[in-house]
Coordinates of C-alpha atoms in Angstrom, one line a residue:
M1 CA -0.3 -0.1 -0.1
A2 CA 1.3 3.5 -1.0
R3 CA 2.3 6.3 1.7
S4 CA 1.4 9.5 2.1
I5 CA 3.6 11.9 0.9
W6 CA 2.0 14.8 2.8
T7 CA -0.8 15.1 5.8
G8 CA -2.6 17.7 6.7
V9 CA -6.2 19.5 6.9
I10 CA -8.4 20.9 4.2
T11 CA -10.6 23.7 5.6
F12 CA -14.0 24.9 3.3
G13 CA -15.5 26.8 5.8
L14 CA -16.1 26.3 9.0
A15 CA -15.4 22.8 8.2
S16 CA -12.0 20.4 8.1
L17 CA -10.8 17.4 6.8
P18 CA -8.2 15.4 7.8
V19 CA -6.1 13.3 4.6
G20 CA -3.3 12.4 3.3
L21 CA -1.8 13.0 -0.2
Y22 CA -0.9 10.4 -2.8
T23 CA 1.6 10.5 -5.8
A24 CA -1.1 9.6 -8.2
T25 CA 1.8 8.7 -11.2
E26 CA 5.1 7.0 -11.5
D27 CA 7.8 7.1 -13.9
H28 CA 8.8 4.0 -15.7
T29 CA 11.6 5.6 -18.0
V30 CA 14.4 3.4 -18.8
H31 CA 17.4 4.7 -17.1
F32 CA 20.9 4.3 -18.1
H33 CA 24.3 4.9 -16.3
Q34 CA 27.3 7.2 -18.0
L35 CA 30.0 4.8 -18.7
Q36 CA 33.3 5.6 -20.4
R37 CA 33.2 4.2 -24.4
G38 CA 35.0 0.5 -24.4
T39 CA 35.4 0.4 -21.1
A40 CA 32.2 -0.3 -18.2
D41 CA 33.8 2.5 -15.8
R42 CA 31.2 4.9 -14.6
I43 CA 31.2 8.4 -15.4
R44 CA 30.3 10.6 -11.9
N45 CA 29.3 13.9 -12.2
R46 CA 31.7 16.2 -9.7
R47 CA 31.4 19.9 -8.6
V48 CA 34.7 21.3 -9.5
N49 CA 35.9 24.8 -9.8
E50 CA 35.5 26.4 -13.3
R51 CA 38.7 28.5 -12.7
T52 CA 41.0 25.8 -10.5
G53 CA 39.4 22.8 -12.0
R54 CA 39.6 21.4 -8.2
E55 CA 36.5 19.3 -6.7
V56 CA 34.9 21.8 -3.9
P57 CA 33.3 19.9 -0.5
S58 CA 29.3 20.8 -0.5
E59 CA 30.3 22.9 3.1
N60 CA 32.1 24.9 0.8
I61 CA 29.3 25.4 -1.5
V62 CA 26.8 28.5 -1.2
K63 CA 24.3 30.4 -3.5
G64 CA 25.3 32.8 -6.0
Y65 CA 22.2 35.6 -7.4
E66 CA 24.0 36.9 -11.0
L67 CA 23.4 40.9 -11.3
A68 CA 25.7 41.3 -13.8
E69 CA 28.4 39.6 -15.9
G70 CA 30.9 38.5 -13.3
E71 CA 29.0 40.1 -10.1
Y72 CA 27.1 37.9 -8.0
I73 CA 25.1 38.8 -4.9
V74 CA 25.9 35.9 -1.9
V75 CA 23.1 34.1 -0.5
E76 CA 24.0 31.4 2.7
P77 CA 21.4 28.6 3.2
D78 CA 20.5 29.1 6.2
E79 CA 19.4 33.1 4.9
L80 CA 17.4 31.0 2.8
D81 CA 16.0 28.4 5.2
Q82 CA 15.1 31.7 8.0
I83 CA 12.5 33.2 5.1
A84 CA 11.2 29.7 3.5
P85 CA 7.4 28.9 4.7
G86 CA 7.0 26.6 7.0
R87 CA 5.7 23.1 6.4
S88 CA 1.9 24.1 5.8
Q89 CA -0.8 21.8 8.3
T90 CA -4.2 23.0 5.8
I91 CA -4.8 23.3 2.5
D92 CA -7.8 26.4 3.4
I93 CA -9.9 26.6 0.3
T94 CA -10.6 30.2 -0.5
D95 CA -12.8 30.1 -3.9
F96 CA -14.3 27.8 -5.7
V97 CA -14.0 28.0 -9.3
D98 CA -16.2 26.3 -12.8
L99 CA -13.4 23.6 -13.2
A100 CA -14.0 24.5 -17.0
D101 CA -12.3 28.0 -16.9
I102 CA -9.1 26.6 -15.5
E103 CA -7.1 26.2 -19.2
P104 CA -5.1 22.8 -19.3
V105 CA -2.1 24.5 -19.2
Y106 CA -2.2 25.3 -15.4
F107 CA -2.4 21.8 -14.6
D108 CA 0.9 20.5 -13.3
R109 CA 1.1 17.2 -11.2
T110 CA -1.9 15.2 -9.8
Y111 CA -1.8 13.8 -6.2
Y112 CA -5.1 11.6 -4.6
V113 CA -6.4 12.6 -1.7
A114 CA -7.5 10.0 0.8
P115 CA -9.2 10.6 4.5
R116 CA -7.1 10.0 7.7
G117 CA -10.0 7.3 9.0
K118 CA -13.0 6.2 8.6
E119 CA -14.5 9.1 10.7
Y120 CA -14.1 11.1 8.2
T121 CA -15.4 9.7 5.4
K122 CA -18.4 11.1 5.5
V123 CA -17.0 15.0 5.3
Y124 CA -14.7 13.7 2.8
E125 CA -17.8 12.1 0.2
L126 CA -19.9 15.2 1.4
L127 CA -17.4 17.3 0.1
R128 CA -16.4 15.2 -3.4
A129 CA -20.4 14.7 -4.1
A130 CA -20.8 19.1 -3.7
L131 CA -17.4 19.5 -6.0
A132 CA -19.0 16.7 -8.2
E133 CA -22.9 17.9 -8.8
S134 CA -21.2 21.7 -8.6
D135 CA -18.7 20.9 -11.6
K136 CA -16.7 23.2 -9.3
A137 CA -13.0 23.2 -8.2
G138 CA -11.7 24.6 -4.6
I139 CA -8.4 26.9 -5.1
A140 CA -5.9 26.4 -2.1
T141 CA -2.1 27.1 -2.1
F142 CA -0.4 25.4 0.8
V143 CA 3.5 24.5 1.0
M144 CA 5.3 21.1 0.9
R145 CA 8.8 20.4 1.0
G146 CA 9.9 23.6 1.5
K147 CA 8.2 25.2 -1.5
Q148 CA 4.6 26.9 -2.0
Y149 CA 1.8 25.5 -4.6
L150 CA -1.3 26.9 -5.8
T151 CA -3.4 23.7 -6.2
A152 CA -7.2 22.4 -7.4
L153 CA -8.8 20.5 -5.6
R154 CA -11.7 18.7 -8.1
A155 CA -13.7 15.5 -7.9
E156 CA -13.6 12.2 -9.9
D157 CA -15.8 9.3 -9.4
R158 CA -15.1 7.9 -5.9
L159 CA -12.4 10.4 -4.8
L160 CA -11.0 13.7 -4.3
V161 CA -7.9 15.0 -6.7
L162 CA -5.8 17.7 -6.1
Q163 CA -3.6 19.2 -8.7
T164 CA -0.8 21.6 -8.5
L165 CA -1.4 24.3 -10.6
H166 CA 1.1 26.6 -12.6
W167 CA 1.0 30.3 -11.6
A168 CA 0.0 33.2 -13.8
D169 CA 3.4 34.2 -14.2
E170 CA 5.1 30.9 -15.4
V171 CA 2.4 30.4 -18.4
R172 CA 4.2 32.0 -21.7
D173 CA 1.7 33.6 -24.3
P174 CA 1.7 32.1 -27.2
G175 CA 0.7 35.3 -28.8
K176 CA 4.2 36.5 -28.1
E177 CA 5.9 33.2 -28.1
L178 CA 5.4 31.4 -31.3
P179 CA 6.5 32.1 -34.8
E180 CA 3.6 31.4 -36.4
L181 CA -0.4 31.3 -36.2
P182 CA -3.2 31.5 -38.2
S183 CA -3.9 35.2 -38.9
S184 CA -7.9 34.0 -39.0
R185 CA -10.4 31.2 -38.1
A186 CA -11.1 28.6 -40.8
S187 CA -14.1 29.2 -42.6
K188 CA -16.8 27.3 -42.9
G189 CA -16.9 25.3 -46.0
K190 CA -16.0 21.5 -47.7
E191 CA -12.6 21.5 -46.4
L192 CA -13.9 21.9 -43.0
T193 CA -16.7 19.7 -43.1
L194 CA -14.5 17.1 -44.5
A195 CA -12.0 17.6 -41.5
I196 CA -15.3 17.5 -39.0
Q197 CA -16.3 14.0 -40.5
L198 CA -13.0 12.9 -40.7
V199 CA -13.0 13.4 -36.5
D200 CA -16.1 11.6 -36.0
A201 CA -15.2 8.6 -37.9
L202 CA -12.3 8.5 -35.8
S203 CA -13.8 9.3 -32.5
A204 CA -13.8 6.7 -29.7
P205 CA -14.6 6.1 -26.5
W206 CA -11.5 7.3 -24.0
E207 CA -10.1 4.4 -22.9
P208 CA -6.3 5.0 -21.2
G209 CA -5.0 1.1 -21.1
R210 CA -5.1 1.1 -25.0
Y211 CA -2.1 3.8 -25.4
H212 CA 1.2 2.7 -24.7
D213 CA 4.7 4.4 -24.6
T214 CA 6.0 2.8 -27.8
Y215 CA 9.0 5.0 -27.5
E216 CA 9.7 3.3 -24.5
E217 CA 8.9 -0.4 -25.6
K218 CA 11.6 0.1 -28.4
V219 CA 14.2 1.0 -26.1
R220 CA 13.6 -2.4 -23.8
E221 CA 13.3 -4.3 -27.6
L222 CA 16.8 -2.4 -28.0
V223 CA 18.4 -3.4 -24.9
Q224 CA 17.4 -6.9 -25.8
A225 CA 18.4 -7.7 -29.0
K226 CA 22.0 -6.0 -28.4
A227 CA 22.1 -8.7 -25.3
E228 CA 21.2 -11.1 -27.5
G229 CA 23.4 -10.5 -30.5
Q230 CA 20.3 -9.6 -32.8
E231 CA 20.2 -6.7 -35.5
V232 CA 18.1 -3.5 -34.2
A233 CA 15.1 -2.2 -36.4
V234 CA 15.6 0.9 -38.0
A235 CA 12.6 3.2 -37.4
E236 CA 10.1 4.6 -40.0
E237 CA 10.7 8.0 -41.4
A238 CA 8.8 10.8 -40.2
P239 CA 5.9 11.4 -42.9
Q240 CA 6.0 15.1 -45.1
A241 CA 3.8 17.8 -44.5
T242 CA 0.6 17.8 -46.7
N243 CA 0.5 20.3 -49.1
V244 CA -1.8 22.6 -48.9
I245 CA -3.2 22.5 -52.7
D246 CA -3.6 18.6 -51.8
L247 CA -5.4 19.0 -48.5
M248 CA -8.9 17.9 -50.3
S249 CA -7.4 14.8 -51.3
V250 CA -5.9 13.8 -48.1
L251 CA -8.8 14.8 -46.1
Q252 CA -11.1 12.6 -48.8
G253 CA -8.3 9.8 -48.8
S254 CA -8.3 9.5 -44.8
L255 CA -11.9 9.8 -44.2
D256 CA -12.3 7.2 -46.4
Q257 CA -9.4 5.0 -45.1
A258 CA -11.4 5.7 -41.3
R259 CA -14.6 4.2 -42.7
G260 CA -13.1 1.3 -44.0
K261 CA -13.6 1.9 -47.6
K262 CA -11.7 2.0 -51.2
T263 CA -11.6 5.6 -52.4
D264 CA -12.8 4.4 -55.9
A265 CA -15.7 2.2 -54.1
E266 CA -19.2 2.0 -55.8
P267 CA -21.9 4.6 -55.0
R268 CA -24.1 3.9 -52.0
P269 CA -26.8 2.3 -52.6
T270 CA -29.2 6.0 -51.4
K271 CA -27.9 7.4 -54.9
K272 CA -30.3 4.8 -56.8
A273 CA -33.1 7.3 -55.2
P274 CA -33.8 9.2 -58.4
A275 CA -34.7 5.4 -60.2
R276 CA -37.3 4.7 -57.8
K277 CA -39.1 8.1 -58.9
T278 CA -39.2 7.5 -61.8
A279 CA -40.5 4.1 -61.1
R280 CA -43.6 5.0 -59.4
K281 CA -45.2 7.2 -62.5
P282 CA -47.7 4.1 -63.2
A283 CA -49.7 5.2 -60.2
A284 CA -52.4 1.9 -60.8
K285 CA -49.4 -0.1 -60.7
A286 CA -47.8 0.7 -58.2
P287 CA -49.5 -0.8 -55.0
K288 CA -49.8 -4.6 -57.1
K289 CA -46.1 -4.9 -56.2
P290 CA -46.3 -5.8 -52.6
A291 CA -49.7 -8.1 -53.0
A292 CA -47.5 -9.7 -56.0
R293 CA -44.4 -10.5 -53.0
K294 CA -46.5 -12.3 -50.6
A295 CA -45.8 -16.0 -51.7
P296 CA -42.1 -15.4 -53.5
P297 CA -40.1 -18.5 -54.3
K298 CA -37.8 -19.4 -51.2
T299 CA -34.8 -18.4 -53.3
A300 CA -36.5 -15.0 -53.9
R301 CA -36.8 -15.0 -50.2
T302 CA -33.2 -15.1 -49.3
T303 CA -32.4 -12.7 -51.8
S304 CA -34.6 -10.3 -50.3
K305 CA -32.9 -11.3 -46.8
A306 CA -29.6 -10.9 -48.0
R307 CA -30.4 -7.6 -49.4
Q308 CA -31.9 -6.6 -46.1
R309 CA -29.3 -6.9 -43.9
S310 CA -26.8 -5.4 -47.0
A311 CA -28.7 -2.4 -46.8
G312 CA -29.2 -2.5 -42.9
K313 CA -25.2 -2.3 -42.6
D314 CA -25.3 0.3 -45.6
N315 CA -27.0 2.4 -43.0
L316 CA -24.7 1.5 -40.1
R317 CA -21.9 2.4 -42.1
Q318 CA -23.6 5.9 -42.7
L319 CA -22.9 6.0 -38.3
S320 CA -20.1 7.5 -36.4
K321 CA -17.8 5.1 -34.9
T322 CA -18.9 6.4 -31.4
E323 CA -22.8 6.1 -32.6
L324 CA -21.5 2.3 -33.3
Y325 CA -19.9 1.7 -30.2
Q326 CA -23.1 3.0 -28.1
R327 CA -25.3 0.3 -30.3
A328 CA -22.6 -2.3 -29.4
T329 CA -22.9 -1.7 -25.7
E330 CA -26.9 -1.6 -25.4
Q331 CA -26.7 -4.9 -27.7
G332 CA -23.8 -5.6 -25.4
I333 CA -21.5 -6.8 -28.0
E334 CA -18.4 -8.3 -26.4
G335 CA -14.8 -7.1 -27.7
R336 CA -16.6 -3.8 -28.9
S337 CA -13.8 -1.7 -27.3
K338 CA -11.0 -3.0 -29.5
M339 CA -12.7 -3.3 -33.2
S340 CA -12.7 -0.7 -35.8
R341 CA -15.5 1.1 -37.1
E342 CA -15.8 -1.1 -40.1
Q343 CA -16.0 -4.4 -36.8
L344 CA -18.1 -3.0 -35.2
A345 CA -20.9 -2.4 -38.2
D346 CA -20.6 -5.9 -38.9
A347 CA -20.5 -7.4 -35.6
L348 CA -24.1 -5.0 -35.2
T349 CA -25.7 -6.5 -38.9
H350 CA -24.7 -9.9 -37.2
A351 CA -26.2 -9.2 -34.0
G352 CA -29.4 -8.0 -35.4
H353 CA -29.6 -11.0 -38.2
R354 CA -29.2 -13.3 -34.9
R355 CA -32.6 -11.7 -33.4
K356 CA -34.6 -11.8 -36.3
K357 CA -33.8 -15.3 -36.6
S358 CA -34.7 -16.3 -32.7
A359 CA -38.3 -13.8 -33.0
A360 CA -39.0 -16.1 -36.5

């Protein structure tokens, strides 16, 4: 079981809640030691005087703030200790703000918050539910490990989460920092329509377990391959930038690929509608057609069912992946989270056919 890295009290109004903070994430980065090439000798970093080249013991090292080139104000460690904020015992919520108003760039590290004892779970859940229902975040400052933090306390499904925030002067202005930004917003048109359709076709429910750090996996494979004396796979080249002239064809090709269709696919059945309109001209014959189909041969019924299944699948293909996934969830189709858009349409088609057979 994890150990808390900070303990104290959350206060809001006159209410107080003893809590502990727990690290919410962990680092799985592959770490390397520095070695001298051709040997197994470790390379160590040492603090040396850049003028004399001699190593300096830590007790003789002080901090210096550079006023001008070569001119420093020296600050002793005990002087910093005297002005450092003491360890906070409380996270005092001063404001509740709309969670949606906090721009993502302000969020930094995440900590889980837990009550320190069963007797505090009722107050804990009351605060969590209030934040969840109001979609608010509690803003507070506190000190941990000699540093003051601005924080946002927000509600998750079953727990409270504390996120440290960057101070306002730490967030850069993109208008000043970035060399190139669009001078105007995208106007409505076919390009935007295709882009929206592509986003819709590639939409899926958020399942974090589906995503992996592929670079770290390749680093481990590289180490394993070298240990076994195998050849190392060469990384693929980065794709070239899209030419603005080819933007429409690229968007259309991407959309067709996302829908699981080839660019030269046959027209959809819905395009045959004009032909059916012309066939309706003789009004007297129109009602007789259904009557003539009451007792068709067995092969004709089979063909008709096949056409109905095909039409049903084509109708499903008109839906986005999100809509298909929702229908698959409602029908309890197994393995739906790993299916592509085309596979979801196939699974729903077969499921509908099975229901009709069981009903018959």
